[in-house]
Coordinates of C-alpha atoms in Angstrom, one line a residue:
X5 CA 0.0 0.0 0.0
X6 CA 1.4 3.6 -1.3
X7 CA 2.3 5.5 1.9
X8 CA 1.2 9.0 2.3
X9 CA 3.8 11.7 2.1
X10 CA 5.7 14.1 4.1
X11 CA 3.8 16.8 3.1
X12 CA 0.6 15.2 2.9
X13 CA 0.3 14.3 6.7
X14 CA 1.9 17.9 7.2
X15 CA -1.1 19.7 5.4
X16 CA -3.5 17.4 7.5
X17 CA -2.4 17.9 10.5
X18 CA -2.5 21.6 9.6
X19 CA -5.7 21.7 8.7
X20 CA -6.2 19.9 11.7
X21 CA -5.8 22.8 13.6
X22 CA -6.8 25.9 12.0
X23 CA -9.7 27.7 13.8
X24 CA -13.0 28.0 12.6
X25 CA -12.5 31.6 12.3
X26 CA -11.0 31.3 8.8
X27 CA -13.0 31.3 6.1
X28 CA -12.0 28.8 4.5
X29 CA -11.6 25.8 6.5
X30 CA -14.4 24.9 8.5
X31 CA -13.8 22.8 11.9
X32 CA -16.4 20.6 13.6
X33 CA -16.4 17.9 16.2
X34 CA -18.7 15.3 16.4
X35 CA -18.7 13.3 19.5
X36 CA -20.7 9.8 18.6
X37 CA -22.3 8.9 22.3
X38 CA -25.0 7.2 23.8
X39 CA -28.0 9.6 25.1
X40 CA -31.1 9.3 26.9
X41 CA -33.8 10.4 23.9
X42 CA -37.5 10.4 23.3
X43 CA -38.1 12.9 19.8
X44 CA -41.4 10.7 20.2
X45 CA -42.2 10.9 23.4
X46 CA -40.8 7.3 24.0
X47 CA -37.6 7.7 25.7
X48 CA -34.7 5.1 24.9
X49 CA -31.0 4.9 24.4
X50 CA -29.5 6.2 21.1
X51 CA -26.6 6.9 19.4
X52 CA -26.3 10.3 18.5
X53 CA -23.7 12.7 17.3
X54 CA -23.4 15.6 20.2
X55 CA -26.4 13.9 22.1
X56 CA -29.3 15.0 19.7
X57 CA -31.3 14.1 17.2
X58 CA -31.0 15.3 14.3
X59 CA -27.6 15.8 14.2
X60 CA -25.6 18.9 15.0
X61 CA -25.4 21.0 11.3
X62 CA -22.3 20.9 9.4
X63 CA -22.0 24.1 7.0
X64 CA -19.9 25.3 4.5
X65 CA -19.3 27.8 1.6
X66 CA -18.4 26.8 -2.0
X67 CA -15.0 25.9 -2.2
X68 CA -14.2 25.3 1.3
X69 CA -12.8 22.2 3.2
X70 CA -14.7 20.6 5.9
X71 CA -12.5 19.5 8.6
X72 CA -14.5 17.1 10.9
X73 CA -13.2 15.1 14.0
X74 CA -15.5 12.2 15.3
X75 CA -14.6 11.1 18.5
X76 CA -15.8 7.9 19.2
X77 CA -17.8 7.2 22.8
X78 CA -19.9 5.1 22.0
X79 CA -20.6 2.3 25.2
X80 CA -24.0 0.7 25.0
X81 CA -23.9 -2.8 24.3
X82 CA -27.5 -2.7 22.9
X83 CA -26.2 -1.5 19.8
X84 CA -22.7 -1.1 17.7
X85 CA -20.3 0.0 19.3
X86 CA -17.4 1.1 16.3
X87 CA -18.7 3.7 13.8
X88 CA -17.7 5.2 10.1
X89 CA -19.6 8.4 8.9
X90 CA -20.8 8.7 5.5
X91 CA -20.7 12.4 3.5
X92 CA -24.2 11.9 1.3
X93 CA -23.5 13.4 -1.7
X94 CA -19.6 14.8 -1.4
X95 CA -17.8 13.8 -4.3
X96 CA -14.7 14.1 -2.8
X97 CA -11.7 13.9 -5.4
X98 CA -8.8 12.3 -5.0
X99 CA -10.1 11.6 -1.1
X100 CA -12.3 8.5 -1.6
X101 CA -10.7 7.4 2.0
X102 CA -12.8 9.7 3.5
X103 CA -16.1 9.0 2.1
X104 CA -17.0 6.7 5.1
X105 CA -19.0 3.3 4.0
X106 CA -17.4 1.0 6.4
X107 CA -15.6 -2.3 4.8
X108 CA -15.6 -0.1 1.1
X109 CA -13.3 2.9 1.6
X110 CA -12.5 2.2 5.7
X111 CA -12.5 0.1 8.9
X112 CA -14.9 1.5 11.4
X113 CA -13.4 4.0 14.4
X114 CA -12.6 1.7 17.3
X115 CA -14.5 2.8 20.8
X116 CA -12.7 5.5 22.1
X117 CA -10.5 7.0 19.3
X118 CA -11.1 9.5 17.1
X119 CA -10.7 9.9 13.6
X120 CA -10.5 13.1 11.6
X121 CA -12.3 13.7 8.1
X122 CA -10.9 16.3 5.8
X123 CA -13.7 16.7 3.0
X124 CA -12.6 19.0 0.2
X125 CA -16.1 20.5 -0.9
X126 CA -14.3 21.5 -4.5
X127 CA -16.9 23.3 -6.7
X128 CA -20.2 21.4 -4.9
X129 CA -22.5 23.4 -3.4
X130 CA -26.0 22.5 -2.1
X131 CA -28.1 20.4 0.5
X132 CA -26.6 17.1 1.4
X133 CA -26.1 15.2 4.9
X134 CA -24.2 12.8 7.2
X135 CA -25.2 9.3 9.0
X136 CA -23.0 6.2 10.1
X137 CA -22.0 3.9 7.3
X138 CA -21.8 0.6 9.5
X139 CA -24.3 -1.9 9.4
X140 CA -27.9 -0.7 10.3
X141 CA -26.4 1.7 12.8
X142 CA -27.8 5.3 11.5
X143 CA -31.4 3.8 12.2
X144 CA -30.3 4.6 16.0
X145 CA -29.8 8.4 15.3
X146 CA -26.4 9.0 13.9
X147 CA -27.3 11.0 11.0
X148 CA -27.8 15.0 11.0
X149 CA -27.6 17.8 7.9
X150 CA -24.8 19.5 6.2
X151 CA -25.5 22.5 3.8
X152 CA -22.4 23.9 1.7
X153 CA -23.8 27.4 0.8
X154 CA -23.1 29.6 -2.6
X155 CA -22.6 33.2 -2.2
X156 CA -23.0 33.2 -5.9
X157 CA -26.3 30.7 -6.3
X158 CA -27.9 31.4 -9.4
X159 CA -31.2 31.2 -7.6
X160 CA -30.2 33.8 -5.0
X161 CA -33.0 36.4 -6.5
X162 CA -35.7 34.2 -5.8
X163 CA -35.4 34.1 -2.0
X164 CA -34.9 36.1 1.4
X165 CA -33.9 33.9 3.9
X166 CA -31.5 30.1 4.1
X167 CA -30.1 29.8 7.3
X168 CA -30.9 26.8 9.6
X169 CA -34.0 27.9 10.4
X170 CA -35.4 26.9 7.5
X171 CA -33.7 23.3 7.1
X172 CA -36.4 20.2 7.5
X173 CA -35.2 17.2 8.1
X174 CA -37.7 14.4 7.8
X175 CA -37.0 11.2 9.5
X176 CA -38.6 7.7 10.9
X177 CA -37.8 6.9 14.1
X178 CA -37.6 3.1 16.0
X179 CA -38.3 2.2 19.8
X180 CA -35.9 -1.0 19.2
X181 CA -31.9 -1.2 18.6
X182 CA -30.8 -1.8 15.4
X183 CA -29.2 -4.6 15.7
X184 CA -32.3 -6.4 17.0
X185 CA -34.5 -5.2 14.0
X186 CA -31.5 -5.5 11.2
X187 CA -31.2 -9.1 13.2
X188 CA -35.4 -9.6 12.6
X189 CA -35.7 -8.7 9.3
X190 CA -33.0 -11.2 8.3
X191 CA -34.7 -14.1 10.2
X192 CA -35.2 -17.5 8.5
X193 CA -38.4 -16.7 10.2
X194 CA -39.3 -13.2 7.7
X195 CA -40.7 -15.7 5.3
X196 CA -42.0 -12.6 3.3
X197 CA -39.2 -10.4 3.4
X198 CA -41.6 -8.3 5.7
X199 CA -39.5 -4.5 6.1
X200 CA -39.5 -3.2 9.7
X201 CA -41.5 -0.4 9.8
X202 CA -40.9 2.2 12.0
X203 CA -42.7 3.7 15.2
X204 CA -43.0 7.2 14.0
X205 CA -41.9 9.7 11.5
X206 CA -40.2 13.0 12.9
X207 CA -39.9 16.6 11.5
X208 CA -36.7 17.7 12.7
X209 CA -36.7 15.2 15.4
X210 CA -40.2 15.6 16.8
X211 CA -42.8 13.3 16.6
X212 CA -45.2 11.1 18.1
X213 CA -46.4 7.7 18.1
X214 CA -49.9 6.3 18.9
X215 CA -50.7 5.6 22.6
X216 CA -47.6 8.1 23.2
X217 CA -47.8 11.1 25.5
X218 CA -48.8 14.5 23.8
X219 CA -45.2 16.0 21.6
X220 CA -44.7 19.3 20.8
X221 CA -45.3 19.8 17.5
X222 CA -41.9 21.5 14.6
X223 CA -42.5 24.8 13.6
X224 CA -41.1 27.1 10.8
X225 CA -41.2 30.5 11.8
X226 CA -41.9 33.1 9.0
X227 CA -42.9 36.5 8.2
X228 CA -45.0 37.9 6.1
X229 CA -43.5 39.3 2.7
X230 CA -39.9 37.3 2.9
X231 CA -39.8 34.2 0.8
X232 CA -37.8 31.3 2.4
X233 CA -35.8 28.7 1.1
X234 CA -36.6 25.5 2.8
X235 CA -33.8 22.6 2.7
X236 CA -35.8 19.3 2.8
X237 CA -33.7 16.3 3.3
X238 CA -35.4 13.0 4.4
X239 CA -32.8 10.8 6.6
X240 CA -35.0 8.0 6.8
X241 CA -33.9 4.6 6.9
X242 CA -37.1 3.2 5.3
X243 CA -39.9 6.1 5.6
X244 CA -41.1 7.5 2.2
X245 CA -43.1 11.4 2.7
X246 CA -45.4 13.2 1.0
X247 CA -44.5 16.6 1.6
X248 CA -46.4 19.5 1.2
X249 CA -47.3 23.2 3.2
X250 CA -51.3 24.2 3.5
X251 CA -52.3 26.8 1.3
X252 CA -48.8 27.4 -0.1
X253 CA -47.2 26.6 -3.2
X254 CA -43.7 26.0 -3.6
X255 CA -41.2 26.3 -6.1
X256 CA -38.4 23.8 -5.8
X257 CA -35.0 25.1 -7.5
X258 CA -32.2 22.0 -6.4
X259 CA -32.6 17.9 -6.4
X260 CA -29.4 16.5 -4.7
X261 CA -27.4 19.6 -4.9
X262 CA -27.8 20.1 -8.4
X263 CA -29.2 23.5 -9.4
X264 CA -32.7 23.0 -11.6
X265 CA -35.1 24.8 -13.7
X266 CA -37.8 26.4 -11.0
X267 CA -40.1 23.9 -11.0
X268 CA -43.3 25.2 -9.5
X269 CA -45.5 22.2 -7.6
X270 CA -48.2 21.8 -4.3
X271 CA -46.3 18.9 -3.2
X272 CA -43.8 16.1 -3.5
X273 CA -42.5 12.9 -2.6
X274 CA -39.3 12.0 -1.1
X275 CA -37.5 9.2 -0.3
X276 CA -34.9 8.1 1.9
X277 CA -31.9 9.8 1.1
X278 CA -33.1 12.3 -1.2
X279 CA -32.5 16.2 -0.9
X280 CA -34.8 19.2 -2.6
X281 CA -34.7 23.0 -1.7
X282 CA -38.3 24.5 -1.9
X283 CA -38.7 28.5 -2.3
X284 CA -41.7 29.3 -0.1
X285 CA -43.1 32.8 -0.5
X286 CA -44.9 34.0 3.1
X287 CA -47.7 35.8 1.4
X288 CA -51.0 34.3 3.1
X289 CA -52.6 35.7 6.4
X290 CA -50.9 35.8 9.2
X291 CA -51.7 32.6 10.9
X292 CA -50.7 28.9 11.4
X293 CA -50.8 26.5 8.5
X294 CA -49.9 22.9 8.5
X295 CA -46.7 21.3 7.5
X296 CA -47.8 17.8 6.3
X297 CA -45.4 15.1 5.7
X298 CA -47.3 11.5 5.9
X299 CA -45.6 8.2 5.3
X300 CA -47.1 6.8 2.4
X301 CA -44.8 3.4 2.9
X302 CA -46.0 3.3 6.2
X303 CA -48.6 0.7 7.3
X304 CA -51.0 -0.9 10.0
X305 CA -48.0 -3.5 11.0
X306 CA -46.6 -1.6 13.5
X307 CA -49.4 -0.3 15.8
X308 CA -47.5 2.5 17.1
X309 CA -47.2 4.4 13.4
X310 CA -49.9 6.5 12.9
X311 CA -48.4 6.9 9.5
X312 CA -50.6 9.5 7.9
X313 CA -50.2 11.9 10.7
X314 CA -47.1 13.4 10.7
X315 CA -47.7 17.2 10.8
X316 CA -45.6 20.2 12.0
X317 CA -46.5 23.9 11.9
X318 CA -45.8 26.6 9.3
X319 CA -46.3 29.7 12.0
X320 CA -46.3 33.3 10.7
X321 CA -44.8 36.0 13.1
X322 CA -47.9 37.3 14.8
X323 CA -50.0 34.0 14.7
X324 CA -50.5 32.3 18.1
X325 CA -47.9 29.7 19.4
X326 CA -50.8 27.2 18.6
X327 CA -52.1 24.3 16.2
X328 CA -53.9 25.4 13.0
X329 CA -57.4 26.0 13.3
X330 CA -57.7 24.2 10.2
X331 CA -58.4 20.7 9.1
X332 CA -55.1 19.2 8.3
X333 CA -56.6 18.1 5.0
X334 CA -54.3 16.4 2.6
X335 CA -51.9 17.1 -0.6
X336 CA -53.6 18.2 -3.5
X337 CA -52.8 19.8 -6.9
X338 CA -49.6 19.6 -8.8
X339 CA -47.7 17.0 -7.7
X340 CA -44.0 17.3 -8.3
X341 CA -42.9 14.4 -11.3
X342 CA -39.1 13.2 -10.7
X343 CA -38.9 12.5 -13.9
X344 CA -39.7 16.4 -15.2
X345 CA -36.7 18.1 -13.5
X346 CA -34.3 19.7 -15.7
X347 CA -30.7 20.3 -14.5
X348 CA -30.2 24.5 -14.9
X349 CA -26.4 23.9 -15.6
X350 CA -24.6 21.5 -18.5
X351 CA -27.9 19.9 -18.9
X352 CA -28.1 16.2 -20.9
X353 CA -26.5 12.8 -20.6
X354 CA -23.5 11.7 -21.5
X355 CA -22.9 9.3 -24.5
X356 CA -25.4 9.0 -27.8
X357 CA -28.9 9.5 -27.5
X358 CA -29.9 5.7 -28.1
X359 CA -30.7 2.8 -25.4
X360 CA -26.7 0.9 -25.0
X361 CA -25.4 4.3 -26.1
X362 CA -22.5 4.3 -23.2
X363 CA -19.0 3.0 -23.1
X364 CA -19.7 0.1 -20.7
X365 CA -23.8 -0.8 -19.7
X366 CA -24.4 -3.0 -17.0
X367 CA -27.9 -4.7 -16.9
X368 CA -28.4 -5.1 -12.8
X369 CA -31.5 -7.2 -12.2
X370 CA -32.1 -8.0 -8.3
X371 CA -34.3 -10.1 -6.2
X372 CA -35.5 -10.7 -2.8
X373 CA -35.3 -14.3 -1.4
X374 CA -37.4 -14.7 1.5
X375 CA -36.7 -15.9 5.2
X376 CA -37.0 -20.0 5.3
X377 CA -37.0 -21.9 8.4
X378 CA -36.6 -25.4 6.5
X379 CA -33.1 -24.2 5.3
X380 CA -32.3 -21.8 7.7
X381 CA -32.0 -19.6 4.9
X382 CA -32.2 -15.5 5.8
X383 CA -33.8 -13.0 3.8
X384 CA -31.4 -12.7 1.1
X385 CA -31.6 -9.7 -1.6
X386 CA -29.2 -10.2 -5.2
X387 CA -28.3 -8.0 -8.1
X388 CA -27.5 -10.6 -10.9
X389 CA -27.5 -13.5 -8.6
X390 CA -25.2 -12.2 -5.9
X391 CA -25.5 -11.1 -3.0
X392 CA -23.5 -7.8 -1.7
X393 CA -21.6 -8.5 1.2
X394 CA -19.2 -6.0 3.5
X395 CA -15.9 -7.6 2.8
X396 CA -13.4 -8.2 5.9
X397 CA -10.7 -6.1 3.9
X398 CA -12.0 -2.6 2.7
X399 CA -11.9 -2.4 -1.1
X400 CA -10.1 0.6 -0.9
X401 CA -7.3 -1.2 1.0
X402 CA -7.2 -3.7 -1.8
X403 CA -7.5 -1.5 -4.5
X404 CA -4.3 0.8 -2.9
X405 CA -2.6 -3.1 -2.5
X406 CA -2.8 -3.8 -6.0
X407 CA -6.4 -5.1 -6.8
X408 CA -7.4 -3.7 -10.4
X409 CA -9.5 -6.9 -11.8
X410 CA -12.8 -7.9 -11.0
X411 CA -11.1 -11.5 -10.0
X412 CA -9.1 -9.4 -7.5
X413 CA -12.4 -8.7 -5.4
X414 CA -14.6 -10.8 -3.3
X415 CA -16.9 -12.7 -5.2
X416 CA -19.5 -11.1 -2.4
X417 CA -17.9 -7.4 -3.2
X418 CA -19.9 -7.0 -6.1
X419 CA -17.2 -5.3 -8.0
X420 CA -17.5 -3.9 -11.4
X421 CA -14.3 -2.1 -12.3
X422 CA -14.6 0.9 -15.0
X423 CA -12.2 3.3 -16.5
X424 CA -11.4 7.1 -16.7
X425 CA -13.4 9.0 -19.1
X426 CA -15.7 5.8 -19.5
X427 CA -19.7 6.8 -20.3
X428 CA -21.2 4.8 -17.8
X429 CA -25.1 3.3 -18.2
X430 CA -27.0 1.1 -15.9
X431 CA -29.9 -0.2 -16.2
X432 CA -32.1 -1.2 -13.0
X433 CA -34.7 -4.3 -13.2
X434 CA -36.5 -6.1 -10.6
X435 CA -38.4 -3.6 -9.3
X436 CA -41.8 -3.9 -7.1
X437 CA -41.9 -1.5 -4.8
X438 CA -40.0 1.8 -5.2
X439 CA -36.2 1.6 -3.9
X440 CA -34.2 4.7 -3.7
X441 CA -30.4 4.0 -5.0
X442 CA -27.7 6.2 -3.7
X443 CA -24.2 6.2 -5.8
X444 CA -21.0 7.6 -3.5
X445 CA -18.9 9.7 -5.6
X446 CA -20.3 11.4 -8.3
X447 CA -24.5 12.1 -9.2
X448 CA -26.0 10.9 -12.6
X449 CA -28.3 11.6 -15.2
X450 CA -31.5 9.7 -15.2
X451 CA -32.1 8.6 -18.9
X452 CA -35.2 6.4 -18.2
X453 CA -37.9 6.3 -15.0
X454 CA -41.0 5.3 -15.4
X455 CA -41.5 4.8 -18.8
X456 CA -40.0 8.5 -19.8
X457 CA -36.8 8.5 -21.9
X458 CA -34.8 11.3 -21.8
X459 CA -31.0 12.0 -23.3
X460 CA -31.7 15.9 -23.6
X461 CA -32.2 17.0 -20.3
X462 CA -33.0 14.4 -17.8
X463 CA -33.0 14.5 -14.1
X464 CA -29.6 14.8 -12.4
X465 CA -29.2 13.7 -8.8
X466 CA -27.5 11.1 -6.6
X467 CA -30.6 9.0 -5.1
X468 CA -33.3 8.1 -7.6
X469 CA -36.8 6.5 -6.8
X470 CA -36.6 3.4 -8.9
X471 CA -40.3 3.0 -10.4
X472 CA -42.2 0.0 -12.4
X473 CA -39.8 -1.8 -15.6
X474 CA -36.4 -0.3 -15.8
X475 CA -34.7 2.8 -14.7
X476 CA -31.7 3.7 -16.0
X477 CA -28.6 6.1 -15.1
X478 CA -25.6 7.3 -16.9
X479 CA -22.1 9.5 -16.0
X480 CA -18.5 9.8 -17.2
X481 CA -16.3 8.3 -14.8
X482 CA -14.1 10.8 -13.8
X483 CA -13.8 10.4 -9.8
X484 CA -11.3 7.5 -9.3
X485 CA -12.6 5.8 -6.3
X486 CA -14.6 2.8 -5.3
X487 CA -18.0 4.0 -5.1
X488 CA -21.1 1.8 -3.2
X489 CA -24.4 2.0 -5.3
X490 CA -27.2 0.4 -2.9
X491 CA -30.9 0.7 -1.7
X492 CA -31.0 3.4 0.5
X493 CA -33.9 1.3 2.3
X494 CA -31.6 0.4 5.5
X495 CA -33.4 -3.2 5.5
X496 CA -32.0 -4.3 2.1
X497 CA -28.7 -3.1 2.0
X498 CA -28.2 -5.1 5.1
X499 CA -30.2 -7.8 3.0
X500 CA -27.0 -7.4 -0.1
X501 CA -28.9 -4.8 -2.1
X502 CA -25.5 -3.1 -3.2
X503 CA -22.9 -3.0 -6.0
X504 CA -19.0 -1.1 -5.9
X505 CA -17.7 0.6 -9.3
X506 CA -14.3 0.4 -8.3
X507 CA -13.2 3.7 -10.6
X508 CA -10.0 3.5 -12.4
X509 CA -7.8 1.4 -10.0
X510 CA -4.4 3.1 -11.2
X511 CA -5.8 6.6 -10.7
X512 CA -6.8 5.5 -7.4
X513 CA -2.8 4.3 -6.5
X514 CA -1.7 7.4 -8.1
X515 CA -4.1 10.2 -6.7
X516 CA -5.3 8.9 -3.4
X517 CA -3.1 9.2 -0.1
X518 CA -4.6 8.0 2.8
X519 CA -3.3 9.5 6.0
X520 CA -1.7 7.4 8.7
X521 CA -4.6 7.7 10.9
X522 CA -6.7 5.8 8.1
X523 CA -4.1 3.2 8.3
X524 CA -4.6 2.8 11.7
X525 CA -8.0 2.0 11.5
X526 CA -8.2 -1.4 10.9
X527 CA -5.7 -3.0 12.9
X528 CA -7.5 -1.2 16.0
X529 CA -10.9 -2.4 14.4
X530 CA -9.2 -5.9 13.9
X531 CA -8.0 -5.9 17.5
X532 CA -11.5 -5.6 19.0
X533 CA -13.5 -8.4 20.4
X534 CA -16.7 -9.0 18.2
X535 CA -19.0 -7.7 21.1
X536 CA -16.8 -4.2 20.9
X537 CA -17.0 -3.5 17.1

């Protein structure tokens, strides 16, 4: 493995150091610990960054680095103990290392040490977030926002106000430990590949559940006359919301932090690790208005979800510091369509306009294999007849030890290895239900959803809803790294619903320098007794 340099670990250990103060290096620590919570009124271990839920925000401007230290404290035996945080949507150049899926680009952080991210934001700029990366373990609250801001945003005109008072973050939230659900769902005894459903959905982290004490309810403050940017990020593990705000339209400008043509809508839905910024004029009466935000993947198997009541309050300066007087009604009117955004910037796909018209295509049909008692057999899902796996030896690792060939990789890695400058398509089957797939590293253009084709300006983001018969994405490799494309559904990707593009092995020896600290990580992880990691 290629060592870092001299000057390398000098620069990080620099930037290490430099206070917040400057402009262009932002500092944060984020201390993973166990705390006492109940955003539902049902009160219960977690493991949180900072002790709540959601997460502590992480902001930056365009073009800064983002210097984070997690300090590992983790102690509850209830749930995991080691930890690796995940950057959604950084594409991080040359710095793979630090994108966080644990067993891809690192070994967890042991209990008790620390490890420091340095995450060069390059020429990104929009709403994106962060969650643990090992096993099921975000589902017990590590997972928070991070907004990198754009003095310059094309947009700016259309809006008043961004700060984080106008950041949503929808989320479902569990009364059981991860690894006890993750270790359910898997059962030989899930015969149906039955998802766990969750207890309760939150609006930035308050909720309730049925036969649960009364909660206070989120508000958004506003004024009259200012028009608000809103930042809606759902950090669900399963949930699925229909989002919309009574009596007010919304015009939604940026999918995944890619800037798009205003698209003017009454609501939308959004799934689990999606990202949209809605431009909200305050122009009604001064009063309260509801927030609404059901589950519409929710169902009746978990009493405690009242799934179709997830409100919060949209409260105009004036208006009492009460509910709406109003019924809470539903979403109605023009529904947001996935498949109409248009990327403002550099729209259209790369490669020729026709189906196969890509330097490499990979067809990726999966499955689901239910639970059987008879063969002991856990619920098993498969893209192509194979099962994604977490491999004992990050791929990175491998990749930075010589691994360049498929052959070189787990047969349970799911590796596909592409080249530099390569036009990239896949093309998603299988599909029942909608499942929202996340690729590390880079966003794509979505060339096909729902029976739409598109090579002139389709959608561009970095999670996309599959929907019924195929769904396919393309991009130009140009981010050497190995890069995790999975169901954003926590359930399955514990179930193997995952693939890695390992990106341009050489380019990865030749561009990526992990620090010493990174190498440190696995033989401390290695070290640990199996109850510890």
């Amino acid at each position: 493995m290629r060592a870092p340099s001299i000057f390398t670990i000098a620069l990080f250990s620099l930037l290490s150091f430099i206070s917040t103060t400057n402009a262009d290096v932002q500092t944060y620590n984020l201390n993973i610990g166990n705390s006492y919570l109940g955003p539902d009124g049902f009160y219960r271990s977690t493991s949180v960054a900072n002790g709540q839920f959601p997460g502590p925000l992480l902001k930056a401007n365009k073009g800064d680095t983002m210097v984070v230290t997690v300090n590992n404290q983790l102690s509850d035996p209830n749930m995991r103990r080691s930890t690796s945080i995940h950057w959604h949507g950084l594409f991080l150049k040359h710095n793979s290392f630090n994108d966080g899926p644990a067993f891809v680009t690192q070994c967890p952080i042991a209990p008790g040490a620390s490890y420091t991210y340095s995450l060069n934001l390059g020429t990104q700029a929009g709403t994106y977030w962060y969650h643990s990366h090992l096993a099921s373990q975000y589902v017990d609250g590590v997972r928070g926002p991070l907004v990198i801001y754009d003095p310059e945003d094309p947009h700016k005109a259309l809006y008043d106000v961004d700060d984080e008072s106008t950041i949503i973050v929808l989320s479902d939230w569990y009364h059981r430990f991860a690894p006890e659900l993750q270790d359910e769902y898997l059962s030989p005894n899930n015969t149906a590949s039955q998802d766990e459903i969750p207890d309760s959905g939150l609006i930035n982290g308050k909720g309730f559940y049925l036969g649960g004490p009364p909660m206070e309810r989120a508000v958004l403050n506003v004024e009259a006359g200012k028009r608000y940017r809103f930042r809606l990020i759902n950090a669900s593990a399963y949930g699925l919301f229909r989002f919309s705000l009574e009596g007010h339209r919304f015009t939604v400008i940026e999918t995944d932090g890619v800037n798009i043509v205003p698209y003017t809508a009454d609501y939308l839905e959004i799934s689990a690790g999606q990202r949209y910024s809605l431009v909200v004029s305050a122009n009604k009466a001064v009063a309260n208005y509801w927030l609404r935000a059901p589950m519409i993947n929710g169902n009746t198997r978990n009493a405690n979800l009242d799934f179709r009541n997830i409100f919060g309050v949209l409260r105009y300066a004036g208006a009492p510091a009460s509910d709406p007087t109003t019924a809470s009604g539903f979403a109605s009117g023009v529904k947001l369509q996935e498949v109409a955004t248009v990327p403002l910037e550099n729209p259209g796909a790369p490669g020729t306009p026709v189906n196969g018209g890509a330097d490499r295509v990979f067809n990726l049909a999966f499955t689901v294999t239910g639970g059987s008692t008879a063969t002991n057999q856990k619920v098993t899902w498969k893209i192509n007849g194979k099962s994604f796996s977490p491999p004992t030896v990050p791929t990175l690792l491998k990749v930075l030890s010589g691994a360049s060939q498929e052959s070189d990789f787990d047969d349970s890695e799911n590796a596909f290895v592409i080249k530099n400058g390569e036009v990239v398509e896949i093309n998603i089957t299988g599909v029942v239900h909608p499942h929202p797939f996340h690729l590390h590293g880079k966003v794509f253009d979505v060339v096909r959803l729902n029976g739409v084709t598109n090579y002139v300006n389709p959608p561009r983001r970095d999670v996309i809803t599959t929907g019924p018969g195929t769904t396919t994405i393309r991009f130009k490799a140009e981010n050497s790294g190995p890069w995790i494309l999975h169901c954003h559904v926590e359930w399955h990707l514990q179930g193997g619903l995952a693939v890695i593009f390992v990106e341009d092995p050489d380019d990865i020896r030749a561009t990526t320098q992990p620090t010493q600290s990174w190498q440190d990580l696995c033989p401390a992880y290695n070290a640990l007794p199996p109850e510890m990691q």
